[in-house]
């Protein structure tokens, strides 16, 4: 059995990083979370712009993301910070996390602690304690089948469909064969390619679900009087040479390789099946990645034709381009040059070996460029305006 | 100093702009080097296909492998990616100025 060195968690899952998460329950707690994380080595946080004044479905999205982030196996333990009066109440956030994991959890409510400075003080001490506990953990051999790898493409150009997504598809096939779980995401970029995915569904239920999530997405945008094709393909996609959404989608779905599609997950839902699964996420990179990481992805592989800086506070994001000019121009932000797939026909197998090795190395601690440069920005899906 | 002409065919191929046919069903190919109008393009198929560029083609953009008429399907990845909105001569740039999605056409 293939193994890699990872961190075993008390809930049975396996992490590739060993972070302590400072989790702001709403936008009103984000500044305090940032202050705490800035004080404590190996503590990570994110700028939560949601968590209050949201309709029920939107609140559920951010609750799922918060719970999923805390449960992500790259996280040793979590310090939740809430303001106190927000809709995402501390007890709700705690319960949602506890449904997913039994890992260490501390909580501080700013209005009860007596303001920013007192909360920062207490939460910082709690975070210090968790970070020190986490530092005692050693990596242990873990089965590769524990790996959940999110796949994403952003700033696509035609080289994405010719090379970078082909390489990610090769990785996806290899991971699935090893018993791991690659996630194909970006529902908006299934449009025009849905029949190809449907033909690979494990059964009728999965097949119907693929069509269902696409229709649901299109209907949702239609219901607010907009067209899903507005802005898609983006100006950058078109400048690169992608003409229609169909062309973009047909390139995009290469990330899912050729294996059977076993399950269709809701946004931020944890997979129940091994092998290739689909998650219903937007084409927007950061919110799509957030959903997969909340669903338990320990690593994200991200292709870009134009070059993208995207990272994430919890999971390493490995970036790949198939455009050799972009690799030169955006080398600081790009980990893998896949352009040889275009210029040296027959190089896919060799590059596939190297790329799988790269993913294992990152799983065992090799830092990605986005991690080294501290790229942290993230986004979460929303249905509608604040209330 | 006089530049010597390429000694053999293979060397000459090295200087020809190259293109890729993604799927045998496709009626467009993708330039993987910048193409100038009038260039002879080498499409890397088995056996290789040669055609003359009717327009400039930006690197990684598409060009027609045969004459396309308005209303014809434009096929890449073996699938329809759109419909020609104008007649497109063989070797000409294929992009948003002469192709649109079928679903946008039907609206």
XYZ file of C-alpha atoms in Angstrom:
494
model
C 0.000 0.000 0.000
C 1.253 3.490 -0.896
C 1.851 5.658 2.150
C 2.898 9.220 2.902
C 3.918 10.912 6.151
C 0.941 12.771 7.593
C -0.601 13.898 10.877
C -3.121 11.479 12.379
C -6.120 13.198 13.968
C -8.291 11.864 16.823
C -11.272 11.663 14.426
C -9.343 9.173 12.283
C -8.502 11.543 9.453
C -5.044 12.524 8.210
C -3.611 16.012 7.774
C -0.771 17.256 5.580
C -0.320 20.422 7.664
C -0.593 21.031 11.400
C -2.265 24.418 11.789
C -4.243 25.931 14.631
C -7.263 27.729 13.197
C -8.465 31.005 14.679
C -12.041 30.926 13.408
C -14.042 34.173 13.277
C -17.747 33.320 13.524
C -18.700 36.475 11.632
C -17.336 39.632 10.060
C -17.553 41.284 13.487
C -15.007 38.807 14.854
C -12.592 38.809 11.910
C -10.382 41.627 13.202
C -9.910 39.966 16.596
C -9.137 36.651 14.876
C -6.558 38.414 12.717
C -4.920 40.011 15.787
C -4.698 36.642 17.545
C -3.323 34.814 14.507
C -0.720 37.553 13.989
C 0.643 36.889 17.497
C 0.879 33.122 17.316
C 3.238 31.110 15.133
C 1.492 28.404 13.087
C -1.934 29.913 13.767
C -3.980 30.644 10.649
C -7.171 32.584 10.099
C -9.275 33.980 7.278
C -11.238 37.121 6.689
C -14.828 36.023 7.334
C -17.002 38.574 5.550
C -20.216 36.676 6.354
C -21.835 35.033 9.397
C -24.549 37.584 10.126
C -27.576 39.223 8.479
C -27.935 36.430 5.966
C -30.938 34.478 4.719
C -31.156 30.937 6.044
C -29.564 29.219 3.037
C -26.666 31.670 2.974
C -26.151 31.261 6.710
C -26.052 27.510 6.177
C -23.276 27.922 3.593
C -21.022 29.871 5.945
C -21.840 27.513 8.831
C -20.838 24.552 6.648
C -17.610 26.281 5.624
C -16.711 27.193 9.214
C -17.417 23.674 10.451
C -15.584 22.174 7.495
C -12.546 24.377 7.992
C -12.321 23.404 11.670
C -12.757 19.731 10.764
C -10.255 19.850 7.888
C -7.526 17.374 8.859
C -4.808 19.987 8.247
C -6.116 21.686 11.405
C -4.931 20.419 14.805
C -7.458 22.434 16.777
C -9.586 25.561 16.579
C -10.113 28.737 18.600
C -13.530 30.176 17.726
C -14.017 33.904 18.206
C -17.503 35.393 17.930
C -18.839 38.862 18.671
C -21.852 37.512 20.560
C -24.909 38.914 18.798
C -24.339 37.599 15.273
C -26.667 35.091 13.601
C -23.948 32.464 13.588
C -24.177 32.110 17.378
C -21.276 30.482 19.226
C -23.337 27.466 20.303
C -24.468 26.871 16.700
C -20.910 27.105 15.349
C -19.611 24.814 18.084
C -22.356 22.249 17.453
C -21.719 22.303 13.704
C -18.010 21.659 14.277
C -18.753 18.905 16.796
C -20.930 17.138 14.225
C -17.831 16.783 12.077
C -14.920 16.315 14.489
C -13.798 15.746 18.090
C -10.582 17.768 17.741
C -9.554 20.399 20.358
C -11.808 23.461 20.442
C -11.669 26.711 22.458
C -14.173 29.560 22.266
C -14.320 33.248 23.144
C -17.242 35.663 22.816
C -16.041 39.260 22.515
C -19.116 40.871 24.129
C -18.812 38.514 27.116
C -15.040 38.746 27.520
C -15.235 42.532 27.694
C -14.047 43.870 24.361
C -11.304 43.452 21.847
C -8.193 43.593 24.018
C -9.394 41.161 26.688
C -10.569 38.733 24.019
C -7.303 38.992 22.097
C -5.406 38.278 25.338
C -7.410 35.185 26.272
C -7.713 33.798 22.768
C -3.989 34.307 22.171
C -3.140 32.282 25.305
C -5.532 29.530 24.210
C -3.995 29.508 20.735
C -0.465 29.350 22.218
C -1.442 26.282 24.192
C -2.934 24.528 21.146
C 0.060 25.393 18.962
C 2.421 23.966 21.548
C 0.388 20.746 21.786
C 0.335 20.538 17.992
C 4.108 20.917 17.856
C 4.515 17.636 19.754
C 2.887 15.661 16.936
C 5.132 13.746 14.565
C 4.242 12.767 11.012
C 3.434 9.052 10.656
C 3.005 6.778 7.636
C -0.598 7.097 6.416
C -2.327 5.501 3.440
C -2.516 7.607 0.281
C -6.188 6.629 0.166
C -6.710 9.208 2.945
C -5.882 12.027 0.535
C -8.695 14.226 -0.730
C -7.395 16.509 -3.478
C -9.437 19.428 -4.781
C -8.972 20.355 -8.440
C -9.514 23.862 -9.733
C -8.816 25.957 -12.812
C -8.712 29.740 -12.862
C -7.610 32.331 -15.351
C -7.920 29.635 -18.000
C -6.636 29.886 -21.545
C -6.562 27.189 -24.237
C -3.385 25.707 -22.741
C -5.448 24.748 -19.684
C -7.460 22.289 -21.773
C -4.424 21.208 -23.820
C -1.907 20.627 -21.029
C -2.431 21.728 -17.418
C -5.909 20.228 -16.984
C -4.745 17.092 -18.808
C -1.960 16.728 -16.232
C -4.416 17.264 -13.367
C -6.709 14.672 -14.978
C -3.805 12.237 -15.053
C -3.237 12.919 -11.334
C -6.935 12.473 -10.681
C -6.922 9.057 -12.412
C -3.810 7.938 -10.537
C -5.166 9.087 -7.164
C -8.478 7.365 -7.789
C -6.589 4.165 -8.689
C -4.674 4.446 -5.383
C -7.962 4.719 -3.476
C -7.763 8.471 -2.895
C -10.460 11.039 -3.583
C -9.990 13.681 -6.278
C -12.753 16.307 -6.410
C -13.886 17.819 -9.711
C -15.520 21.191 -9.041
C -16.914 24.288 -10.809
C -20.494 23.530 -11.819
C -20.698 26.590 -14.095
C -17.908 25.072 -16.152
C -19.739 21.805 -16.723
C -22.156 23.655 -19.019
C -21.767 22.258 -22.520
C -19.841 19.237 -21.255
C -22.462 17.741 -18.942
C -23.209 14.807 -21.263
C -19.578 13.680 -21.080
C -19.604 13.724 -17.273
C -23.043 12.091 -17.085
C -21.790 9.186 -19.193
C -19.161 8.497 -16.522
C -21.582 8.517 -13.563
C -21.499 5.456 -11.320
C -25.275 5.026 -11.523
C -28.523 6.765 -12.470
C -28.638 8.693 -9.179
C -25.208 10.244 -9.752
C -26.055 10.908 -13.405
C -29.261 12.718 -12.465
C -27.478 14.675 -9.766
C -24.928 15.984 -12.313
C -27.734 17.388 -14.490
C -29.586 18.602 -11.384
C -26.759 20.754 -9.980
C -26.184 22.400 -13.365
C -29.891 23.198 -13.847
C -30.185 24.426 -10.271
C -27.230 26.767 -10.796
C -28.548 28.133 -14.107
C -32.048 28.587 -12.662
C -30.705 30.395 -9.638
C -28.872 32.981 -11.743
C -31.926 33.282 -14.037
C -34.174 33.892 -11.018
C -32.309 37.051 -10.152
C -32.653 38.240 -13.732
C -29.086 37.537 -14.789
C -27.391 35.230 -17.286
C -24.814 32.684 -16.190
C -22.853 33.455 -19.368
C -22.301 37.086 -18.381
C -18.614 37.441 -17.717
C -17.975 33.814 -18.610
C -15.706 33.303 -20.517
C -13.927 36.224 -18.826
C -12.029 38.909 -20.760
C -8.794 37.087 -19.876
C -10.164 33.749 -21.092
C -11.108 35.362 -24.425
C -7.813 37.211 -24.832
C -6.123 33.849 -24.318
C -8.198 32.277 -27.075
C -11.230 30.652 -25.391
C -14.220 31.556 -27.526
C -17.311 30.126 -25.783
C -18.395 28.747 -22.416
C -18.694 25.331 -24.076
C -15.035 25.440 -25.110
C -14.045 26.529 -21.600
C -16.084 23.718 -20.042
C -14.709 21.039 -22.374
C -11.203 22.105 -21.315
C -12.184 22.409 -17.663
C -13.575 18.895 -17.214
C -10.232 17.356 -18.220
C -9.259 17.935 -14.586
C -11.529 15.036 -13.686
C -9.521 12.568 -15.787
C -11.348 9.533 -17.116
C -12.482 7.538 -14.101
C -15.967 6.786 -12.800
C -17.792 9.603 -10.996
C -18.887 8.116 -7.692
C -20.785 10.889 -5.969
C -22.036 14.475 -6.333
C -21.459 16.531 -3.194
C -23.132 19.701 -2.036
C -20.874 22.714 -1.409
C -18.588 22.038 1.601
C -19.975 18.504 2.071
C -17.516 15.765 3.040
C -17.159 12.882 0.545
C -18.707 9.538 1.523
C -17.120 7.673 -1.373
C -13.533 7.074 -2.469
C -12.443 7.713 -6.053
C -13.488 10.658 -8.212
C -16.328 12.804 -6.874
C -17.911 16.066 -8.032
C -18.653 19.012 -5.760
C -21.211 21.682 -6.694
C -19.127 24.868 -6.539
C -18.954 28.129 -8.489
C -16.465 28.676 -11.312
C -15.055 31.425 -9.091
C -11.754 30.030 -7.835
C -11.556 31.140 -4.253
C -15.081 30.202 -3.264
C -14.779 26.885 -5.107
C -11.545 26.047 -3.298
C -13.142 27.050 0.017
C -15.944 24.523 -0.541
C -13.535 21.684 -1.288
C -11.270 22.480 1.672
C -14.335 22.659 3.923
C -15.244 19.260 2.457
C -11.934 17.924 3.758
C -9.510 18.414 0.861
C -6.008 18.544 2.334
C -4.450 19.722 -0.952
C -5.702 21.683 -3.951
C -4.181 21.484 -7.429
C -4.925 24.622 -9.403
C -4.299 25.197 -13.104
C -4.045 28.577 -14.754
C -3.289 29.667 -18.287
C -3.002 33.333 -17.448
C -1.312 32.843 -14.041
C -3.059 33.147 -10.672
C -1.731 33.908 -7.188
C -4.372 31.929 -5.257
C -3.503 30.161 -2.011
C -5.407 29.215 1.123
C -4.711 29.492 4.869
C -5.547 25.825 5.600
C -4.517 23.790 2.568
C -1.516 24.010 0.236
C -2.490 25.039 -3.295
C -0.180 23.659 -6.007
C -0.330 25.774 -9.138
C 0.231 24.475 -12.641
C 0.302 26.184 -16.011
C 0.382 24.727 -19.507
C 1.459 28.082 -20.957
C 5.253 28.330 -21.129
C 5.158 32.135 -21.462
C 2.979 32.352 -18.353
C 5.348 30.077 -16.460
C 8.162 32.512 -17.258
C 6.062 35.569 -16.411
C 4.391 34.132 -13.277
C 7.043 31.713 -12.018
C 6.862 33.218 -8.510
C 3.237 32.116 -8.349
C 3.424 28.873 -10.326
C 4.782 25.546 -9.067
C 4.618 23.325 -12.156
C 5.224 23.972 -15.873
C 3.103 21.485 -17.848
C 3.782 22.995 -21.285
C 5.869 20.017 -22.396
C 2.557 18.179 -22.896
C 1.988 20.573 -25.826
C 5.531 20.773 -27.162
C 6.765 17.221 -26.537
C 4.001 14.832 -27.536
C 4.139 11.644 -25.462
C 5.496 13.371 -22.333
C 2.295 12.999 -20.291
C 3.302 9.750 -18.552
C 6.652 11.122 -17.446
C 5.167 14.422 -16.320
C 2.375 12.502 -14.574
C 4.988 10.580 -12.539
C 6.737 13.812 -11.574
C 3.493 15.549 -10.684
C 2.278 12.701 -8.463
C 5.666 12.862 -6.732
C 5.239 16.631 -6.290
C 1.812 16.112 -4.690
C 3.269 13.511 -2.287
C 6.126 15.870 -1.410
C 3.687 18.692 -0.683
C 1.598 16.235 1.358
C 4.724 15.507 3.395
C 5.478 19.152 4.075
C 7.086 20.717 1.006
C 5.794 24.298 0.913
C 4.027 25.564 -2.199
C 4.804 28.996 -3.612
C 1.436 30.317 -2.432
C 2.254 29.133 1.103
C 5.727 30.670 1.039
C 4.294 33.994 -0.152
C 1.520 33.825 2.495
C -1.447 33.879 0.139
C -4.478 33.673 2.428
C -7.421 35.321 0.708
C -10.539 33.192 0.516
C -14.201 33.595 -0.403
C -17.446 31.751 0.339
C -20.507 31.290 -1.897
C -23.601 33.414 -1.379
C -27.097 33.247 -2.820
C -28.262 36.809 -2.267
C -27.851 40.173 -0.610
C -27.530 40.655 3.136
C -30.769 41.228 5.027
C 26.852 37.544 -44.239
C 24.468 35.445 -46.234
C 22.093 33.311 -44.258
C 22.115 29.787 -45.558
C 18.906 28.221 -46.641
C 17.732 25.282 -44.524
C 19.646 22.204 -45.563
C 16.774 19.780 -45.378
C 13.057 19.514 -44.931
C 13.202 18.711 -41.225
C 15.125 21.869 -40.484
C 12.571 23.864 -42.465
C 9.753 22.291 -40.431
C 11.442 23.619 -37.319
C 10.777 27.165 -38.508
C 7.140 26.586 -39.495
C 4.498 27.677 -36.990
C 3.099 24.562 -35.386
C -0.442 23.712 -34.472
C -2.249 20.905 -32.666
C -5.319 18.980 -33.667
C -6.920 18.120 -30.316
C -9.370 15.503 -31.601
C -9.593 13.872 -35.035
C -13.233 15.061 -35.328
C -12.232 18.727 -34.957
C -12.575 21.251 -37.781
C -10.314 23.757 -36.030
C -6.717 23.411 -34.847
C -4.848 25.335 -32.142
C -1.739 27.364 -33.019
C 0.962 26.652 -30.445
C 3.240 29.291 -31.912
C 2.289 32.753 -33.229
C 1.112 32.610 -36.859
C 1.343 35.412 -39.444
C -0.965 35.663 -42.454
C 0.591 33.743 -45.341
C 2.647 31.444 -43.091
C 2.616 27.778 -43.924
C 1.298 26.085 -40.775
C 2.306 22.588 -39.803
C -0.472 20.771 -37.963
C 1.029 17.962 -35.923
C -1.092 15.061 -37.036
C -0.132 11.656 -38.388
C 0.719 12.303 -41.228
C 1.384 16.047 -40.666
C -1.035 18.471 -42.323
C 0.129 21.694 -43.942
C -1.999 24.701 -44.750
C -1.559 28.395 -45.412
C -2.665 30.920 -42.785
C -5.439 33.139 -44.219
C -5.040 35.582 -41.286
C -2.753 36.153 -38.334
C -3.499 33.709 -35.500
C -2.469 34.549 -31.935
C -0.658 31.759 -30.117
C -3.123 29.219 -28.576
C -5.994 30.615 -30.660
C -7.864 28.514 -33.222
C -7.958 28.507 -37.023
C -10.196 26.679 -39.500
C -8.918 23.449 -41.038
C -11.410 23.744 -43.889
C -13.769 26.361 -45.268
C -16.635 26.826 -42.787
C -19.990 28.342 -43.721
C -22.139 30.556 -41.541
C -24.208 28.237 -39.324
C -21.681 25.388 -39.338
C -20.729 23.724 -36.068
C -17.268 24.612 -34.839
C -15.788 21.437 -33.370
C -12.916 21.221 -30.849
C -12.247 18.433 -28.313
C -14.466 16.380 -30.651
C -17.498 18.427 -29.498
C -19.368 21.471 -30.745
C -17.969 24.549 -29.021
C -20.099 26.982 -31.009
C -21.577 27.961 -34.344
C -19.938 30.007 -37.108
C -21.618 33.430 -37.380
C -19.840 34.179 -40.674
C -18.191 32.247 -43.469
C -14.683 31.336 -42.279
C -12.074 30.419 -44.908
C -9.624 27.590 -44.355
C -6.609 28.814 -42.394
C -8.424 31.829 -40.856
C -8.577 32.808 -37.181
C -11.660 31.367 -35.427
C -12.764 33.299 -32.353
C -15.477 35.524 -30.828
C -15.691 37.658 -34.010
C -16.985 34.723 -36.064
C -18.274 32.126 -33.542
C -20.888 32.127 -30.790
C -22.513 29.565 -28.495
C -25.523 27.777 -29.980
C -27.512 28.583 -26.844
C -26.844 32.324 -27.303
C -27.845 32.059 -30.974
C -31.169 30.457 -30.048
C -32.127 33.185 -27.564
